[in-house]
Structure formats: C-alpha cells, structure tokens
Amino acid sequence: MQMIKNTLKRMNVTQSEFANAIGVSRPTLDAYIDQFQKTGHIIKDEYNQIFINLFASAEISYQEFHEKLQMVVCDKKRENNINTCALDDNAEEYIYRVQKAMISDMLEGDWDEKIYYYILLTISNYKNDEIFREYARYVADLNTEWHEEITSTDKQYYSFFHKNLGSLFSRKPEFDQKEFDDFLKQKEILRKQKEERKETVRQETNKELMDKIKEIQKKYEDMGKEASKNEIIDCIVGRGMYQ
C-alpha cells in the first residue's frame, strides 16, 4: 500500500479524505489499495478507473492530481443528486459520459457558454422542434455510424444541410451583410415570440393566482375571519390550512 499512501501524502490528502471523496469506507479503501498494488487492477470498474487515473503514474503533478480528484468528487455528487435508477443502462451511460465530458471541458478553462446553452436548447426542444432534432441527427450521422435506418425526413434535411453547409468543410465562409442583417431580424422575431409566450404565462398565472386568493379569503370569511397576507401566502405555497 505504500506507493499509494505516499502519493496521497505528497498531495496533502489523508486516507479518510480520499475515502470520502471517492465514496467508500476506510476498510474498503484499504482493500482497494491492496488489490490495486498487488494486481494493478480493481475488480469494480468504476474504482479501477479512478485508481488508474490517479495512481498509475508516480510522476503525476499536484495540480493534475487534484483536478482529477475534483472530477471524481463532482461525479459522485452527480450520482447522489441525479436519480438514474429508472433509466436503462444506455441512457445512464450517456448521462455519465456527457457530464464527464462537460466537467473535463470546463476544468480546462476557456469554455464557451453559448455551446452549453445550445446543448440545453437542443435537449429541451428536439422532441417538439424538427429543425433542432434533424440538425443534431445530421451532425451525428455525419460523424458516426449508427445501426438505424436514415428516415425519409432525415434525408430531406440532410440534403438541405449538406447543400447549405457542406462547403464549410472545404473553405471558411465569407461575411454577407444582407444575410447577417436577416439573422438579426430573425433573432428579434424569436425574442419577441419568447416574450409573448412569457407574458401569456404571466397573465394565465395571475388569473389562477387571483382565483386562488379569492377562494382562500372566502373560506376564512366563512369562519368569520379575515385572511392576512401571510396566511394567504402560506395557503398558496402549501403551508397553510387550505392547501
């Protein structure tokens, strides 16, 4: 166990701190350390990968060690905060791979927030927005072999995307003022549509909220009381007597 213990000592990490970081008990950690140093392998793949990343090289730097350990801690928090029990193995694996890739990218620094916002937009909209879905599928099919048939809808969009974007693979695009102006106009249209949707939600919510307030006030009046502001708020958020 001495090599791993020496590495932890050099990194100013106690064995108890390391056990907590990777989510195991001290006896389990001792067993893993013994197993890894005897065989270079841990039977449980998740922890085998952690040990390989952290202890395979005796020359690992202080900064690299702590960056990798921080990724492990983040992964453990993910497992605790995200309930994936209802998902199949493939879905669970994608959650793990995507989050791990994102954390790794952010730790490198200089990460692009717009890329992550685009990822969120795609995940949030692809089931209801054909353009989001088909563009994502186009990029995926362009870069990877998939064991599924390309649909007729896919073919329509793929041919369009390739016609309009295919030249980007061979040359850098030139600036087009008219097209850029059209882009800004479309952006403004989408912004207004988003604000209109938000306003509709606000109006509908306000109406439902006012109806709920009237209902609460009526129930208090029936008891010969007048509901205070705090009592109304408590009832609305589920803490009061009329939930």
One Martini backbone bead per residue (centre of mass of N, CA, C, O) as a GRO file, in nm:
protein
  243
    1MET     BB    1   0.049   0.067  -0.005
    2GLN     BB    2   0.278   0.286  -0.011
    3MET     BB    3   0.256   0.437  -0.281
    4ILE     BB    4  -0.028   0.558  -0.238
    5LYS     BB    5   0.026   0.689   0.034
    6ASN     BB    6   0.250   0.875  -0.070
    7THR     BB    7   0.079   1.027  -0.271
    8LEU     BB    8  -0.125   1.141  -0.071
    9LYS     BB    9   0.083   1.289   0.100
   10ARG     BB   10   0.192   1.471  -0.134
   11MET     BB   11  -0.124   1.586  -0.169
   12ASN     BB   12  -0.260   1.641   0.110
   13VAL     BB   13  -0.415   1.351   0.157
   14THR     BB   14  -0.610   1.170   0.329
   15GLN     BB   15  -0.758   0.869   0.356
   16SER     BB   16  -1.031   0.975   0.451
   17GLU     BB   17  -1.067   1.190   0.231
   18PHE     BB   18  -1.050   0.992  -0.006
   19ALA     BB   19  -1.284   0.811   0.071
   20ASN     BB   20  -1.497   1.036   0.058
   21ALA     BB   21  -1.449   1.124  -0.238
   22ILE     BB   22  -1.516   0.814  -0.356
   23GLY     BB   23  -1.734   0.665  -0.165
   24VAL     BB   24  -1.582   0.511   0.082
   25SER     BB   25  -1.455   0.318   0.305
   26ARG     BB   26  -1.175   0.249   0.471
   27PRO     BB   27  -1.168  -0.060   0.430
   28THR     BB   28  -1.220  -0.045   0.125
   29LEU     BB   29  -0.974   0.121   0.054
   30ASP     BB   30  -0.763  -0.080   0.154
   31ALA     BB   31  -0.850  -0.303  -0.041
   32TYR     BB   32  -0.798  -0.145  -0.304
   33ILE     BB   33  -0.502  -0.084  -0.260
   34ASP     BB   34  -0.407  -0.375  -0.237
   35GLN     BB   35  -0.517  -0.471  -0.511
   36PHE     BB   36  -0.370  -0.264  -0.696
   37GLN     BB   37  -0.070  -0.330  -0.601
   38LYS     BB   38  -0.084  -0.638  -0.682
   39THR     BB   39  -0.250  -0.612  -0.988
   40GLY     BB   40  -0.344  -0.327  -1.121
   41HIS     BB   41  -0.645  -0.396  -1.011
   42ILE     BB   42  -1.005  -0.346  -1.004
   43ILE     BB   43  -1.297  -0.500  -1.025
   44LYS     BB   44  -1.429  -0.232  -0.998
   45ASP     BB   45  -1.440  -0.019  -1.255
   46GLU     BB   46  -1.483   0.261  -1.133
   47TYR     BB   47  -1.225   0.236  -0.937
   48ASN     BB   48  -1.015   0.157  -1.138
   49GLN     BB   49  -1.018   0.428  -1.294
   50ILE     BB   50  -0.938   0.608  -1.060
   51PHE     BB   51  -0.662   0.472  -0.998
   52ILE     BB   52  -0.536   0.508  -1.273
   53ASN     BB   53  -0.555   0.823  -1.285
   54LEU     BB   54  -0.393   0.865  -0.995
   55PHE     BB   55  -0.161   0.595  -0.975
   56ALA     BB   56  -0.004   0.502  -1.235
   57SER     BB   57   0.159   0.768  -1.180
   58ALA     BB   58   0.429   0.897  -0.992
   59GLU     BB   59   0.440   1.191  -1.167
   60ILE     BB   60   0.210   1.330  -1.069
   61SER     BB   61   0.077   1.621  -1.019
   62TYR     BB   62  -0.078   1.820  -0.804
   63GLN     BB   63  -0.280   1.949  -1.001
   64GLU     BB   64  -0.375   1.695  -1.152
   65PHE     BB   65  -0.476   1.537  -0.912
   66HIS     BB   66  -0.692   1.750  -0.812
   67GLU     BB   67  -0.853   1.762  -1.072
   68LYS     BB   68  -0.930   1.460  -1.079
   69LEU     BB   69  -1.058   1.449  -0.797
   70GLN     BB   70  -1.277   1.659  -0.855
   71MET     BB   71  -1.420   1.489  -1.069
   72VAL     BB   72  -1.501   1.266  -0.877
   73VAL     BB   73  -1.671   1.437  -0.688
   74CYS     BB   74  -1.871   1.529  -0.906
   75ASP     BB   75  -1.969   1.247  -0.982
   76LYS     BB   76  -2.083   1.180  -0.701
   77LYS     BB   77  -2.286   1.409  -0.690
   78ARG     BB   78  -2.442   1.317  -0.934
   79GLU     BB   79  -2.533   1.045  -0.820
   80ASN     BB   80  -2.687   1.178  -0.574
   81ASN     BB   81  -2.871   1.398  -0.745
   82ILE     BB   82  -2.921   1.175  -0.972
   83ASN     BB   83  -3.187   0.977  -1.071
   84THR     BB   84  -3.117   0.663  -1.264
   85CYS     BB   85  -3.288   0.402  -1.200
   86ALA     BB   86  -3.513   0.426  -1.443
   87LEU     BB   87  -3.285   0.372  -1.632
   88ASP     BB   88  -3.111   0.259  -1.869
   89ASP     BB   89  -2.790   0.186  -1.943
   90ASN     BB   90  -2.759   0.379  -2.186
   91ALA     BB   91  -2.866   0.637  -2.052
   92GLU     BB   92  -2.670   0.638  -1.811
   93GLU     BB   93  -2.411   0.652  -1.981
   94TYR     BB   94  -2.469   0.927  -2.116
   95ILE     BB   95  -2.477   1.096  -1.865
   96TYR     BB   96  -2.189   1.036  -1.780
   97ARG     BB   97  -2.037   1.124  -2.041
   98VAL     BB   98  -2.141   1.413  -2.065
   99GLN     BB   99  -2.061   1.519  -1.785
  100LYS     BB  100  -1.762   1.450  -1.802
  101ALA     BB  101  -1.702   1.625  -2.053
  102MET     BB  102  -1.789   1.895  -1.928
  103ILE     BB  103  -1.597   1.903  -1.688
  104SER     BB  104  -1.336   1.879  -1.849
  105ASP     BB  105  -1.377   2.135  -2.017
  106MET     BB  106  -1.398   2.338  -1.776
  107LEU     BB  107  -1.119   2.273  -1.646
  108GLU     BB  108  -0.956   2.389  -1.895
  109GLY     BB  109  -1.100   2.625  -1.985
  110ASP     BB  110  -1.242   2.834  -2.209
  111TRP     BB  111  -1.543   2.806  -2.211
  112ASP     BB  112  -1.851   2.789  -2.402
  113GLU     BB  113  -2.160   2.897  -2.322
  114LYS     BB  114  -2.315   2.865  -2.595
  115ILE     BB  115  -2.280   2.562  -2.623
  116TYR     BB  116  -2.444   2.486  -2.365
  117TYR     BB  117  -2.703   2.626  -2.450
  118TYR     BB  118  -2.746   2.456  -2.702
  119ILE     BB  119  -2.774   2.189  -2.560
  120LEU     BB  120  -3.025   2.271  -2.399
  121LEU     BB  121  -3.202   2.339  -2.640
  122THR     BB  122  -3.197   2.063  -2.772
  123ILE     BB  123  -3.309   1.892  -2.537
  124SER     BB  124  -3.574   2.075  -2.496
  125ASN     BB  125  -3.671   2.067  -2.835
  126TYR     BB  126  -3.641   1.807  -3.025
  127LYS     BB  127  -3.935   1.678  -2.991
  128ASN     BB  128  -4.082   1.963  -3.115
  129ASP     BB  129  -3.824   2.031  -3.307
  130GLU     BB  130  -3.718   1.950  -3.616
  131ILE     BB  131  -3.460   2.116  -3.654
  132PHE     BB  132  -3.305   2.035  -3.407
  133ARG     BB  133  -3.316   1.731  -3.457
  134GLU     BB  134  -3.196   1.714  -3.752
  135TYR     BB  135  -2.927   1.853  -3.698
  136ALA     BB  136  -2.824   1.656  -3.487
  137ARG     BB  137  -2.846   1.404  -3.671
  138TYR     BB  138  -2.660   1.502  -3.893
  139VAL     BB  139  -2.402   1.520  -3.722
  140ALA     BB  140  -2.406   1.228  -3.623
  141ASP     BB  141  -2.409   1.085  -3.908
  142LEU     BB  142  -2.146   1.224  -4.014
  143ASN     BB  143  -1.954   1.096  -3.758
  144THR     BB  144  -2.137   0.824  -3.737
  145GLU     BB  145  -2.225   0.497  -3.692
  146TRP     BB  146  -2.557   0.364  -3.732
  147HIS     BB  147  -2.816   0.121  -3.628
  148GLU     BB  148  -3.000   0.298  -3.841
  149GLU     BB  149  -3.233   0.429  -4.030
  150ILE     BB  150  -3.275   0.660  -4.272
  151THR     BB  151  -3.505   0.877  -4.308
  152SER     BB  152  -3.693   1.076  -4.506
  153THR     BB  153  -3.657   1.324  -4.327
  154ASP     BB  154  -3.357   1.313  -4.305
  155LYS     BB  155  -3.295   1.342  -4.609
  156GLN     BB  156  -3.409   1.622  -4.644
  157TYR     BB  157  -3.221   1.764  -4.438
  158TYR     BB  158  -2.942   1.661  -4.521
  159SER     BB  159  -2.944   1.785  -4.804
  160PHE     BB  160  -2.976   2.075  -4.708
  161PHE     BB  161  -2.731   2.097  -4.521
  162HIS     BB  162  -2.519   2.017  -4.731
  163LYS     BB  163  -2.576   2.241  -4.935
  164ASN     BB  164  -2.533   2.485  -4.708
  165LEU     BB  165  -2.268   2.345  -4.533
  166GLY     BB  166  -2.054   2.176  -4.691
  167SER     BB  167  -1.842   2.409  -4.767
  168LEU     BB  168  -1.714   2.438  -4.474
  169PHE     BB  169  -1.503   2.196  -4.511
  170SER     BB  170  -1.323   2.377  -4.741
  171ARG     BB  171  -1.427   2.670  -4.637
  172LYS     BB  172  -1.442   2.986  -4.541
  173PRO     BB  173  -1.666   3.207  -4.474
  174GLU     BB  174  -1.826   3.483  -4.588
  175PHE     BB  175  -1.930   3.792  -4.548
  176ASP     BB  176  -2.292   3.878  -4.514
  177GLN     BB  177  -2.485   4.141  -4.460
  178LYS     BB  178  -2.771   4.050  -4.532
  179GLU     BB  179  -2.772   3.785  -4.370
  180PHE     BB  180  -2.707   3.918  -4.099
  181ASP     BB  181  -2.959   4.096  -4.089
  182ASP     BB  182  -3.155   3.857  -4.096
  183PHE     BB  183  -3.058   3.733  -3.836
  184LEU     BB  184  -3.138   3.973  -3.652
  185LYS     BB  185  -3.438   3.964  -3.722
  186GLN     BB  186  -3.489   3.674  -3.626
  187LYS     BB  187  -3.399   3.720  -3.337
  188GLU     BB  188  -3.622   3.930  -3.273
  189ILE     BB  189  -3.862   3.749  -3.326
  190LEU     BB  190  -3.791   3.536  -3.110
  191ARG     BB  191  -3.792   3.729  -2.871
  192LYS     BB  192  -4.091   3.817  -2.896
  193GLN     BB  193  -4.213   3.535  -2.874
  194LYS     BB  194  -4.103   3.478  -2.592
  195GLU     BB  195  -4.241   3.719  -2.450
  196GLU     BB  196  -4.530   3.635  -2.521
  197ARG     BB  197  -4.525   3.367  -2.369
  198LYS     BB  198  -4.459   3.486  -2.091
  199GLU     BB  199  -4.709   3.671  -2.074
  200THR     BB  200  -4.919   3.450  -2.089
  201VAL     BB  201  -4.830   3.307  -1.832
  202ARG     BB  202  -4.869   3.545  -1.642
  203GLN     BB  203  -5.172   3.585  -1.690
  204GLU     BB  204  -5.263   3.299  -1.614
  205THR     BB  205  -5.138   3.303  -1.331
  206ASN     BB  206  -5.284   3.550  -1.219
  207LYS     BB  207  -5.566   3.434  -1.241
  208GLU     BB  208  -5.522   3.183  -1.065
  209LEU     BB  209  -5.426   3.340  -0.818
  210MET     BB  210  -5.681   3.510  -0.771
  211ASP     BB  211  -5.871   3.271  -0.737
  212LYS     BB  212  -5.723   3.155  -0.490
  213ILE     BB  213  -5.752   3.400  -0.304
  214LYS     BB  214  -6.061   3.407  -0.302
  215GLU     BB  215  -6.095   3.125  -0.184
  216ILE     BB  216  -5.948   3.178   0.084
  217GLN     BB  217  -6.114   3.420   0.180
  218LYS     BB  218  -6.384   3.269   0.189
  219LYS     BB  219  -6.306   3.057   0.403
  220TYR     BB  220  -6.247   3.263   0.625
  221GLU     BB  221  -6.524   3.406   0.623
  222ASP     BB  222  -6.687   3.148   0.703
  223MET     BB  223  -6.521   3.176   0.997
  224GLY     BB  224  -6.498   3.493   1.067
  225LYS     BB  225  -6.245   3.575   0.892
  226GLU     BB  226  -5.930   3.740   0.802
  227ALA     BB  227  -5.700   3.714   0.571
  228SER     BB  228  -5.378   3.730   0.560
  229LYS     BB  229  -5.103   3.751   0.381
  230ASN     BB  230  -4.950   3.509   0.513
  231GLU     BB  231  -5.187   3.308   0.494
  232ILE     BB  232  -5.210   3.311   0.190
  233ILE     BB  233  -4.923   3.221   0.126
  234ASP     BB  234  -4.930   2.954   0.282
  235CYS     BB  235  -5.159   2.830   0.114
  236ILE     BB  236  -5.022   2.844  -0.167
  237VAL     BB  237  -4.744   2.684  -0.069
  238GLY     BB  238  -4.860   2.456   0.153
  239ARG     BB  239  -4.880   2.559   0.481
  240GLY     BB  240  -5.168   2.579   0.516
  241MET     BB  241  -5.507   2.490   0.576
  242TYR     BB  242  -5.543   2.558   0.248
  243GLN     BB  243  -5.413   2.351  -0.012
   0.00000   0.00000   0.00000
